[in-house]
Amino acid sequence: MTEPSQPVSYKTAGVDIEAGDRAVELMKEWVGKAQRPESLGGLGGFAGLFDASALARYRRPLLASATDGVGTKVAVAQRMDVHDTIGRDLVAMVVDDLVVCGAEPLFMTDYICVGKVVPERVAALVKGIAEGCTLAGCALVGGETAEHPGLLGPDEYDVAGAGTGVVEADRLLGAERVRAGDAVIAMASSGLHSNGYSLVRHVLLERAGWALDRAVPEFGRTLGEELLEPTRIYSLDCLALARAVDVHAFSHITGGGLAANLARVIPDTLHATIDRTTWTPGAVFDTVGAVGGVAREELERTLNMGVGMMAIVPADAVDAALTALADREVPAWVAGSVTHRPASAPVVTLTGSYAS
């Protein structure tokens, strides 16, 4: 047996405990800013604590939970060496799923898996998560950073998160509330959000060979800056809207596109018609389609096409709903309506051509 040239340790195997401790120290400031009054304990415990006595004000509280990641958008962040926005994407993907049922996001935990702990990089990731939690009105109560040498390269990582929210049972939103005659209100996305990046990267980076620092006049910035635009966080906007009007349902437009996600909150007996002429998708959507020769139907199955969230409200609540969203500076418009479903018709139909 050959004698080792140096003593074997966890560090020589690729895991640097000291670097992990340094990362924790760097992230403390940001985690401290992403708290709620119900948050208990501090960073470094084995579990995050949240004072559930706050739920006593509910008559019948229902807990909602969601978990998600940000997909291959992390590959863009890694290539650009920009890591303080991905966390906001992560929070958005979780809390905007929670709010669809009317739940107020209470707290989140995160999981960051890295090939090598670079304390400043990990701290930047957590900074983005903390900023996202602050924008969403929830607390970041804990998380885990795992170092996996040999499975991930030194500059590779992935992130995931889980969140918990609460909704009063008789305020639960969903398909059972939707009625014929309801209006469908669209809320603008901030861009691609965190879906469809395998298609976007394949078209623009691999096939077209565009560099991330390429200036794109249609975007008014570089390609990389456009691709890293953080996902819009709608949770507080949706909660405010639900307080202002009788919202029947929300739909978070993520993987699968507008029609598939809206169909999840439309009863089988009803039919939603969405009019494409009511909005103009951002330039990035046209660019992916034109450069890659991607058909509109495929774009719509993959990307959000400029709509990140939809709300279904009674027709007589439209004006109040649009006013409430405008007050919160959320671009929104009436995109369609709900009717009885004709025989053999799909649950959701998109009509017309996008406004130019």
PDB file of N, CA and C in Angstrom, residues 11 14-27 114-123 145 147:
ATOM      1  N   LYS A  11     -10.758  18.175   4.150  1.00  0.00           N
ATOM      2  CA  LYS A  11     -10.370  19.240   3.223  1.00  0.00           C
ATOM      3  C   LYS A  11      -9.640  18.677   2.016  1.00  0.00           C
ATOM      4  N   GLY A  14     -11.868  17.471  -0.509  1.00  0.00           N
ATOM      5  CA  GLY A  14     -12.587  18.473  -1.278  1.00  0.00           C
ATOM      6  C   GLY A  14     -13.599  19.285  -0.514  1.00  0.00           C
ATOM      7  N   VAL A  15     -13.790  19.019   0.778  1.00  0.00           N
ATOM      8  CA  VAL A  15     -14.776  19.748   1.572  1.00  0.00           C
ATOM      9  C   VAL A  15     -14.050  20.637   2.567  1.00  0.00           C
ATOM     10  N   ASP A  16     -14.289  21.940   2.458  1.00  0.00           N
ATOM     11  CA  ASP A  16     -13.584  22.916   3.285  1.00  0.00           C
ATOM     12  C   ASP A  16     -14.534  23.472   4.349  1.00  0.00           C
ATOM     13  N   ILE A  17     -14.443  22.932   5.562  1.00  0.00           N
ATOM     14  CA  ILE A  17     -15.332  23.349   6.641  1.00  0.00           C
ATOM     15  C   ILE A  17     -15.097  24.807   7.010  1.00  0.00           C
ATOM     16  N   GLU A  18     -13.842  25.224   7.013  1.00  0.00           N
ATOM     17  CA  GLU A  18     -13.541  26.622   7.356  1.00  0.00           C
ATOM     18  C   GLU A  18     -14.163  27.589   6.364  1.00  0.00           C
ATOM     19  N   ALA A  19     -14.144  27.236   5.072  1.00  0.00           N
ATOM     20  CA  ALA A  19     -14.779  28.092   4.066  1.00  0.00           C
ATOM     21  C   ALA A  19     -16.281  28.164   4.292  1.00  0.00           C
ATOM     22  N   GLY A  20     -16.863  27.048   4.703  1.00  0.00           N
ATOM     23  CA  GLY A  20     -18.288  27.043   5.023  1.00  0.00           C
ATOM     24  C   GLY A  20     -18.611  27.959   6.179  1.00  0.00           C
ATOM     25  N   ASP A  21     -17.773  27.921   7.209  1.00  0.00           N
ATOM     26  CA  ASP A  21     -17.982  28.809   8.362  1.00  0.00           C
ATOM     27  C   ASP A  21     -17.864  30.268   7.952  1.00  0.00           C
ATOM     28  N   ARG A  22     -16.916  30.559   7.070  1.00  0.00           N
ATOM     29  CA  ARG A  22     -16.740  31.926   6.580  1.00  0.00           C
ATOM     30  C   ARG A  22     -17.968  32.377   5.794  1.00  0.00           C
ATOM     31  N   ALA A  23     -18.536  31.472   5.000  1.00  0.00           N
ATOM     32  CA  ALA A  23     -19.738  31.799   4.235  1.00  0.00           C
ATOM     33  C   ALA A  23     -20.898  32.143   5.170  1.00  0.00           C
ATOM     34  N   VAL A  24     -21.031  31.398   6.264  1.00  0.00           N
ATOM     35  CA  VAL A  24     -22.093  31.672   7.236  1.00  0.00           C
ATOM     36  C   VAL A  24     -21.922  33.064   7.832  1.00  0.00           C
ATOM     37  N   GLU A  25     -20.706  33.425   8.150  1.00  0.00           N
ATOM     38  CA  GLU A  25     -20.455  34.750   8.719  1.00  0.00           C
ATOM     39  C   GLU A  25     -20.836  35.851   7.724  1.00  0.00           C
ATOM     40  N   LEU A  26     -20.510  35.639   6.449  1.00  0.00           N
ATOM     41  CA  LEU A  26     -20.795  36.653   5.447  1.00  0.00           C
ATOM     42  C   LEU A  26     -22.289  36.807   5.180  1.00  0.00           C
ATOM     43  N   MET A  27     -23.054  35.721   5.332  1.00  0.00           N
ATOM     44  CA  MET A  27     -24.479  35.788   5.002  1.00  0.00           C
ATOM     45  C   MET A  27     -25.342  36.277   6.168  1.00  0.00           C
ATOM     46  N   VAL A 114     -23.049  23.229  -3.822  1.00  0.00           N
ATOM     47  CA  VAL A 114     -21.928  23.785  -4.576  1.00  0.00           C
ATOM     48  C   VAL A 114     -20.859  22.722  -4.796  1.00  0.00           C
ATOM     49  N   GLY A 115     -20.081  22.912  -5.846  1.00  0.00           N
ATOM     50  CA  GLY A 115     -18.929  22.046  -6.057  1.00  0.00           C
ATOM     51  C   GLY A 115     -17.797  22.406  -5.124  1.00  0.00           C
ATOM     52  N   LYS A 116     -17.665  23.697  -4.828  1.00  0.00           N
ATOM     53  CA  LYS A 116     -16.640  24.191  -3.912  1.00  0.00           C
ATOM     54  C   LYS A 116     -17.194  25.433  -3.214  1.00  0.00           C
ATOM     55  N   VAL A 117     -17.069  25.484  -1.925  1.00  0.00           N
ATOM     56  CA  VAL A 117     -17.540  26.648  -1.185  1.00  0.00           C
ATOM     57  C   VAL A 117     -16.606  27.828  -1.426  1.00  0.00           C
ATOM     58  N   VAL A 118     -17.125  28.822  -2.082  1.00  0.00           N
ATOM     59  CA  VAL A 118     -16.469  30.127  -2.196  1.00  0.00           C
ATOM     60  C   VAL A 118     -17.321  31.061  -1.342  1.00  0.00           C
ATOM     61  N   PRO A 119     -16.862  31.442  -0.165  1.00  0.00           N
ATOM     62  CA  PRO A 119     -17.727  32.160   0.777  1.00  0.00           C
ATOM     63  C   PRO A 119     -18.440  33.360   0.174  1.00  0.00           C
ATOM     64  N   GLU A 120     -17.734  34.161  -0.619  1.00  0.00           N
ATOM     65  CA  GLU A 120     -18.351  35.355  -1.199  1.00  0.00           C
ATOM     66  C   GLU A 120     -19.467  34.989  -2.170  1.00  0.00           C
ATOM     67  N   ARG A 121     -19.295  33.904  -2.902  1.00  0.00           N
ATOM     68  CA  ARG A 121     -20.325  33.478  -3.842  1.00  0.00           C
ATOM     69  C   ARG A 121     -21.558  32.981  -3.102  1.00  0.00           C
ATOM     70  N   VAL A 122     -21.353  32.170  -2.085  1.00  0.00           N
ATOM     71  CA  VAL A 122     -22.478  31.670  -1.298  1.00  0.00           C
ATOM     72  C   VAL A 122     -23.218  32.826  -0.637  1.00  0.00           C
ATOM     73  N   ALA A 123     -22.453  33.779  -0.106  1.00  0.00           N
ATOM     74  CA  ALA A 123     -23.077  34.935   0.538  1.00  0.00           C
ATOM     75  C   ALA A 123     -23.898  35.743  -0.462  1.00  0.00           C
ATOM     76  N   THR A 145     -26.117  24.772   3.172  1.00  0.00           N
ATOM     77  CA  THR A 145     -25.136  24.845   2.091  1.00  0.00           C
ATOM     78  C   THR A 145     -24.332  23.559   2.115  1.00  0.00           C
ATOM     79  N   GLU A 147     -21.429  21.071   0.189  1.00  0.00           N
ATOM     80  CA  GLU A 147     -20.305  21.043  -0.743  1.00  0.00           C
ATOM     81  C   GLU A 147     -20.167  19.635  -1.294  1.00  0.00           C
TER      82      GLU A 147
END
